CSV table of C-alpha atoms and ligand atoms in Angstrom, one decimal:
chain,number,residue,atom,x,y,z
A,1,MET,CA,66.3,67.4,1.4
A,2,ILE,CA,64.8,67.2,-1.9
A,3,GLN,CA,66.7,65.8,-4.8
A,4,LYS,CA,67.9,67.2,-7.7
A,5,TYR,CA,68.5,64.2,-9.5
A,6,PRO,CA,65.8,62.1,-8.2
A,7,ILE,CA,66.4,58.9,-10.4
A,8,LYS,CA,69.8,58.7,-9.6
A,9,GLU,CA,69.2,59.0,-5.8
A,10,LEU,CA,66.5,55.9,-6.4
A,11,THR,CA,69.1,54.2,-7.6
A,12,ASN,CA,71.3,54.8,-5.2
A,13,ALA,CA,68.7,53.9,-2.6
A,14,ALA,CA,67.9,50.6,-4.4
A,15,LYS,CA,71.6,49.4,-4.2
A,16,GLU,CA,71.7,50.3,-0.5
A,17,MET,CA,68.7,48.3,0.1
A,18,ALA,CA,70.0,45.4,-2.2
A,19,LYS,CA,73.2,45.7,0.2
A,20,GLY,CA,70.5,44.7,3.3
A,21,ASN,CA,70.4,48.6,4.3
A,22,PHE,CA,66.5,48.6,4.5
A,23,SER,CA,66.5,52.0,6.5
A,24,VAL,CA,66.7,54.2,3.4
A,25,ARG,CA,64.0,56.8,2.6
A,26,LEU,CA,63.8,59.3,-0.1
A,27,LYS,CA,61.7,62.4,0.2
A,28,SER,CA,60.0,64.1,-2.7
A,29,LYS,CA,57.1,66.6,-2.7
A,30,LYS,CA,56.4,66.4,-6.4
A,31,LYS,CA,53.1,64.9,-7.3
A,32,ASP,CA,54.1,63.4,-10.4
A,33,GLU,CA,55.4,60.1,-11.9
A,34,VAL,CA,58.5,60.5,-10.1
A,35,GLY,CA,57.3,61.6,-7.0
A,36,GLU,CA,55.0,58.6,-7.1
A,37,LEU,CA,57.8,56.2,-7.6
A,38,ILE,CA,59.3,57.5,-4.6
A,39,THR,CA,56.7,57.1,-2.4
A,40,SER,CA,55.9,53.4,-3.7
A,41,PHE,CA,59.8,53.2,-2.9
A,42,ASN,CA,59.9,54.1,0.6
A,43,HIS,CA,56.3,52.1,1.2
A,44,MET,CA,58.3,48.9,-0.1
A,45,ALA,CA,61.3,50.0,1.9
A,46,THR,CA,59.3,50.0,5.0
A,47,GLU,CA,57.7,46.5,4.4
A,48,LEU,CA,61.3,45.0,4.1
A,49,GLU,CA,62.3,46.6,7.1
A,50,GLN,CA,59.1,45.0,9.2
A,51,ILE,CA,60.0,41.7,7.5
A,52,ASP,CA,63.7,41.9,8.2
A,53,ASN,CA,63.0,42.5,11.8
A,54,MET,CA,60.5,39.7,12.2
A,55,ARG,CA,63.1,37.6,10.6
A,56,GLU,CA,65.7,39.0,13.4
A,57,ASP,CA,63.2,38.3,16.2
A,58,PHE,CA,62.4,35.1,15.0
A,59,VAL,CA,66.1,34.1,14.8
A,60,SER,CA,66.4,35.2,18.0
A,61,ASN,CA,63.6,33.5,19.5
A,62,VAL,CA,64.3,30.2,18.0
A,63,SER,CA,68.1,30.4,19.4
A,64,HIS,CA,66.8,31.0,22.7
A,65,GLU,CA,64.3,28.4,22.6
A,66,ILE,CA,66.8,25.7,21.6
A,67,GLN,CA,69.6,27.3,24.3
A,68,SER,CA,67.5,26.7,27.5
A,69,PRO,CA,66.6,23.3,27.3
A,70,LEU,CA,70.3,22.7,26.1
A,71,THR,CA,71.7,24.7,29.0
A,72,SER,CA,69.9,22.3,31.5
A,73,ILE,CA,70.7,19.2,29.5
A,74,ARG,CA,74.3,20.4,29.5
A,75,GLY,CA,74.1,21.3,33.0
A,76,PHE,CA,72.4,17.8,34.7
A,77,THR,CA,74.9,15.2,32.4
A,78,LYS,CA,77.7,16.9,33.5
A,79,ALA,CA,76.6,16.8,37.2
A,80,ILE,CA,75.3,13.2,36.7
A,81,ARG,CA,79.0,12.3,35.0
A,82,ASP,CA,80.8,14.4,37.8
A,83,ASP,CA,78.9,12.5,40.8
A,84,VAL,CA,77.7,15.9,41.9
A,85,ILE,CA,74.1,14.3,42.1
A,86,PRO,CA,73.6,11.5,44.5
A,87,LYS,CA,72.8,8.2,42.9
A,88,LYS,CA,69.3,8.4,44.6
A,89,ASP,CA,68.3,11.4,42.8
A,90,GLN,CA,70.0,10.7,39.3
A,91,HIS,CA,66.7,9.3,38.1
A,92,GLU,CA,64.8,12.4,38.7
A,93,TYR,CA,67.5,14.5,36.9
A,94,LEU,CA,67.4,11.9,33.9
A,95,ASP,CA,64.0,12.5,33.5
A,96,ILE,CA,64.2,16.2,33.3
A,97,ILE,CA,67.3,15.2,30.5
A,98,TYR,CA,64.5,13.0,28.7
A,99,GLN,CA,62.0,16.1,28.8
A,100,GLU,CA,63.9,18.8,27.7
A,101,THR,CA,64.8,16.2,24.6
A,102,GLU,CA,61.4,16.1,23.9
A,103,ARG,CA,61.1,19.6,24.2
A,104,LEU,CA,63.5,20.4,21.6
A,105,SER,CA,62.0,17.7,19.2
A,106,ARG,CA,58.4,19.5,19.6
A,107,LEU,CA,60.1,22.7,18.9
A,108,SER,CA,61.6,21.1,15.5
A,109,GLU,CA,58.3,19.6,14.7
A,110,ASN,CA,56.7,22.5,15.1
A,111,LEU,CA,59.0,24.9,13.0
A,112,LEU,CA,58.6,22.5,10.4
A,113,ARG,CA,55.0,22.9,10.7
A,114,LEU,CA,55.1,26.3,10.5
A,115,ALA,CA,57.6,26.3,7.6
A,116,SER,CA,55.6,23.8,5.5
A,117,LEU,CA,52.3,25.9,6.5
A,118,ASP,CA,53.8,29.3,5.1
A,119,SER,CA,55.0,27.8,2.0
A,120,GLU,CA,53.0,28.4,-1.4
A,121,GLN,CA,52.8,24.6,-1.6
A,122,HIS,CA,51.4,23.6,1.8
A,123,PRO,CA,49.3,20.4,1.4
A,124,TYR,CA,45.5,21.3,1.5
A,125,HIS,CA,43.2,18.5,1.0
A,126,PRO,CA,39.7,19.2,2.0
A,127,VAL,CA,36.9,16.8,2.3
A,128,THR,CA,33.6,16.5,3.7
A,129,TYR,CA,33.9,14.8,7.3
A,130,ARG,CA,31.8,14.6,10.5
A,131,LEU,CA,33.5,17.7,12.6
A,132,ASP,CA,31.7,15.8,15.8
A,133,GLU,CA,33.3,12.6,15.5
A,134,GLN,CA,36.9,14.3,15.0
A,135,LEU,CA,36.3,16.4,18.3
A,136,ARG,CA,35.4,13.3,20.2
A,137,ARG,CA,38.5,12.0,18.7
A,138,THR,CA,40.6,14.5,19.9
A,139,VAL,CA,39.2,14.1,23.6
A,140,VAL,CA,39.9,10.4,23.6
A,141,ALA,CA,43.6,11.0,22.2
A,142,THR,CA,44.1,13.4,25.0
A,143,GLU,CA,42.4,11.3,27.8
A,144,PRO,CA,45.8,10.6,29.6
A,145,GLN,CA,46.6,14.1,29.9
A,146,TRP,CA,43.1,15.2,31.5
A,147,LYS,CA,42.7,12.1,33.6
A,148,LYS,CA,46.0,12.8,35.0
A,149,LYS,CA,44.7,16.2,36.1
A,150,SER,CA,41.3,14.6,37.3
A,151,LEU,CA,39.6,17.1,34.9
A,152,GLN,CA,35.9,16.8,33.8
A,153,ILE,CA,35.2,16.8,30.3
A,154,HIS,CA,31.7,18.0,29.0
A,155,LEU,CA,30.8,17.2,25.4
A,156,ASP,CA,27.5,19.0,23.8
A,157,LEU,CA,27.9,17.9,20.1
A,158,GLU,CA,25.7,18.3,17.3
A,159,SER,CA,26.1,16.0,14.8
A,160,ILE,CA,27.4,18.0,11.7
A,161,GLU,CA,29.5,17.6,8.4
A,162,VAL,CA,32.2,20.0,7.4
A,163,PHE,CA,34.4,20.5,4.1
A,164,ALA,CA,37.7,20.9,5.4
A,165,ASP,CA,41.5,19.4,5.7
A,166,GLN,CA,41.1,17.2,8.1
A,167,ASP,CA,44.6,16.3,9.3
A,168,LEU,CA,45.1,20.1,9.6
A,169,LEU,CA,42.1,20.4,11.8
A,170,ASP,CA,42.8,17.6,13.8
A,171,GLN,CA,46.1,19.7,14.8
A,172,VAL,CA,43.8,22.8,15.6
A,173,TRP,CA,41.8,20.7,18.0
A,174,LEU,CA,44.7,19.0,19.7
A,175,ASN,CA,46.5,22.4,20.2
A,176,LEU,CA,43.2,24.2,21.7
A,177,MET,CA,42.7,21.0,23.9
A,178,THR,CA,46.1,20.7,25.1
A,179,ASN,CA,46.3,24.2,26.0
A,180,ALA,CA,43.2,24.1,27.9
A,181,ILE,CA,44.4,21.0,29.7
A,182,LYS,CA,47.9,22.3,30.4
A,183,TYR,CA,46.7,25.7,31.9
A,184,SER,CA,44.0,24.2,34.0
A,185,SER,CA,44.4,23.2,37.8
A,186,LEU,CA,43.5,19.9,38.9
A,187,ASN,CA,39.7,18.9,39.2
A,188,GLY,CA,39.0,21.9,36.7
A,189,GLU,CA,36.3,21.3,33.8
A,190,ILE,CA,36.6,21.7,29.9
A,191,GLU,CA,33.4,22.0,27.7
A,192,ILE,CA,33.4,21.4,23.8
A,193,TYR,CA,30.2,22.6,21.9
A,194,LEU,CA,29.5,22.2,18.6
A,195,SER,CA,26.4,23.6,17.2
A,196,ARG,CA,25.2,25.0,13.8
A,197,ASP,CA,23.9,28.4,13.4
A,198,ALA,CA,22.5,29.1,9.6
A,199,ASP,CA,25.5,29.0,7.1
A,200,GLU,CA,28.1,28.6,10.3
A,201,VAL,CA,29.3,26.1,12.5
A,202,LYS,CA,30.4,27.1,15.6
A,203,VAL,CA,33.1,24.9,18.1
A,204,THR,CA,33.8,26.3,21.4
A,205,ILE,CA,36.4,25.0,23.8
A,206,LYS,CA,35.7,26.6,27.3
A,207,ASP,CA,38.2,25.9,30.4
A,208,THR,CA,38.1,26.8,34.2
A,209,GLY,CA,41.5,27.5,33.9
A,210,LYS,CA,44.0,30.2,35.0
A,211,GLY,CA,42.8,32.3,32.3
A,212,ILE,CA,44.7,35.0,30.3
A,213,PRO,CA,45.4,38.6,31.3
A,214,LYS,CA,43.4,41.5,29.1
A,215,ASP,CA,46.7,42.7,27.8
A,216,ALA,CA,47.9,39.5,26.5
A,217,ILE,CA,45.0,38.6,24.5
A,218,PRO,CA,46.0,40.8,21.3
A,219,HIS,CA,49.4,39.0,21.3
A,220,LEU,CA,48.0,35.1,21.9
A,221,PHE,CA,48.5,34.1,18.0
A,222,GLU,CA,52.2,35.3,17.7
A,223,ARG,CA,54.7,33.2,17.3
A,224,PHE,CA,56.6,32.3,20.3
A,225,TYR,CA,54.3,34.5,22.8
A,226,LYS,CA,54.0,33.1,26.1
A,227,VAL,CA,52.0,35.0,28.9
A,228,ASP,CA,54.5,33.7,31.4
A,229,LYS,CA,57.7,34.0,30.2
A,230,ALA,CA,59.7,32.7,33.1
A,231,ARG,CA,57.6,29.7,33.8
A,232,SER,CA,58.9,26.6,35.5
A,233,ARG,CA,60.0,23.5,33.3
A,234,THR,CA,57.0,21.7,34.2
A,235,VAL,CA,54.8,24.0,32.0
A,236,GLN,CA,56.4,23.4,28.7
A,237,GLY,CA,55.9,24.8,25.3
A,238,ASN,CA,57.4,26.9,22.9
A,239,GLY,CA,54.6,29.6,22.2
A,240,LEU,CA,53.9,28.1,18.8
A,241,GLY,CA,50.5,26.0,19.1
A,242,LEU,CA,48.3,28.9,18.9
A,243,SER,CA,50.2,30.6,15.7
A,244,ILE,CA,49.8,26.9,14.3
A,245,VAL,CA,46.0,27.1,15.0
A,246,LYS,CA,45.7,30.6,13.7
A,247,LYS,CA,47.6,29.8,10.4
A,248,ILE,CA,45.6,26.8,9.6
A,249,LEU,CA,42.3,28.6,10.2
A,250,THR,CA,43.4,31.5,7.9
A,251,ILE,CA,44.1,28.8,5.1
A,252,HIS,CA,40.6,27.6,5.7
A,253,GLY,CA,39.3,31.2,5.8
A,254,CYS,CA,37.7,30.9,9.4
A,255,LEU,CA,37.6,32.8,12.5
A,256,ILE,CA,38.6,32.3,16.2
A,257,ASP,CA,38.1,34.5,19.1
A,258,VAL,CA,39.1,34.1,22.8
A,259,VAL,CA,37.2,35.2,25.8
A,260,SER,CA,39.1,34.8,28.9
A,261,GLU,CA,39.2,35.9,32.8
A,262,GLU,CA,42.3,35.8,35.1
A,263,GLY,CA,41.4,32.9,37.8
A,264,VAL,CA,38.2,32.0,36.3
A,265,GLY,CA,39.1,30.7,32.9
A,266,SER,CA,39.3,30.6,29.0
A,267,THR,CA,37.0,30.3,25.9
A,268,PHE,CA,38.4,30.0,22.7
A,269,MET,CA,35.6,30.1,19.9
A,270,ILE,CA,35.9,29.0,16.2
A,271,ASN,CA,33.4,30.0,13.2
A,272,ILE,CA,33.6,27.5,10.0
A,273,SER,CA,31.7,28.6,7.1
A,274,VAL,CA,29.8,25.6,5.5
A,275,LYS,CA,30.8,25.8,1.9
A,276,LYS,CA,29.8,22.3,-0.1
B,301,LIG,N1,43.8,28.1,27.5
B,301,LIG,C1,44.3,28.7,28.1
B,301,LIG,N2,44.2,29.3,29.4
B,301,LIG,C2,45.3,30.1,29.8
B,301,LIG,N3,46.1,30.7,28.9
B,301,LIG,C3,46.4,30.1,27.8
B,301,LIG,C4,45.7,29.2,27.1
B,301,LIG,N4,45.7,29.0,26.0
B,301,LIG,C5,47.0,29.9,25.5
B,301,LIG,N5,47.2,30.3,26.7
B,301,LIG,C6,48.6,31.3,27.0
B,301,LIG,O1,48.8,31.8,25.5
B,301,LIG,C7,50.2,31.6,25.3
B,301,LIG,C8,50.4,31.1,24.0
B,301,LIG,O2,49.9,29.8,23.7
B,301,LIG,P1,50.6,28.8,22.7
B,301,LIG,O3,49.6,27.5,22.3
B,301,LIG,O4,50.8,29.3,21.3
B,301,LIG,O5,51.7,28.2,23.2
B,301,LIG,P2,52.4,27.3,24.4
B,301,LIG,O6,51.1,26.7,25.0
B,301,LIG,O7,53.0,28.1,25.6
B,301,LIG,O8,53.4,26.2,23.6
B,301,LIG,P3,53.1,25.3,22.5
B,301,LIG,O9,51.7,25.5,22.4
B,301,LIG,O10,54.0,25.7,21.5
B,301,LIG,O11,53.2,23.9,23.1
B,301,LIG,C9,50.5,30.3,26.5
B,301,LIG,O12,52.0,30.5,26.6
B,301,LIG,C10,49.8,30.7,27.6
B,301,LIG,O13,50.4,31.8,28.4
B,302,LIG,MG1,50.1,25.6,23.4
């Protein structure tokens, strides 16, 4: 329908949108200024609708991630309280309850981290520092986790300085390394390379873990995305690690790429342009 009173229609549509109805669209075939205004209005409505959908998805994801640990905490505490679980097994169930509280606490930490990174005033303090030393520290910090799985770690790190926010990049290497460990089986291998090629510094983190299906790769960096949605309690995580990685790298103007094959392993490659 082409409006007889386009400005009036536009005013009504804007009022609808102010009430939260983002599905309103107006039609116009005219190429004049009003027609252009209507096209822009429709474009704005589409964008707002997308943001609104994302917000709804986000809330439902957060609720789900909160609900599932709470369900097991509630179930197991009740079972222990009602003496349904024999004394000798109680320790095991208390351990699960403890792990679930850790999961909730990690979720809130990661949500706060994302909120801070999303905000305009997120702290960003780049300094010049040795990236090879930082990567080595990440390997040391994660030693209990990779030792537990008897993973072999190979490092081939050139001594390289970068200009970046050290705390933020700490988080990137930690999240990538944690994934490499988490999705590896016993006795696997993790290789970390650092090299410089003209004005680009390359970091490669390669594992011999379970790999990622092809159709999952485009979604890896989305918030709450997990390949295995119904995974067991033993593989923990909320699917936020890689979205934080991506966000931090975007702030730095860096790129990340993934190559992976199921049953063979995954390689994450990060390019940092050297600006000094
Ligand atoms: N190195 C890897 N090998 C195999 N799969 C991986 C690897 N890294 C990530 N994935 C897959 O990508 C998904 C998203 O990773 P991401 O780090 O964002 O979340 P997570 O590890 O599930 O949870 P979190 O990092 O929030 O604790 C994981 O659930 C996993 O399925
Ligand atoms: Mg992770």
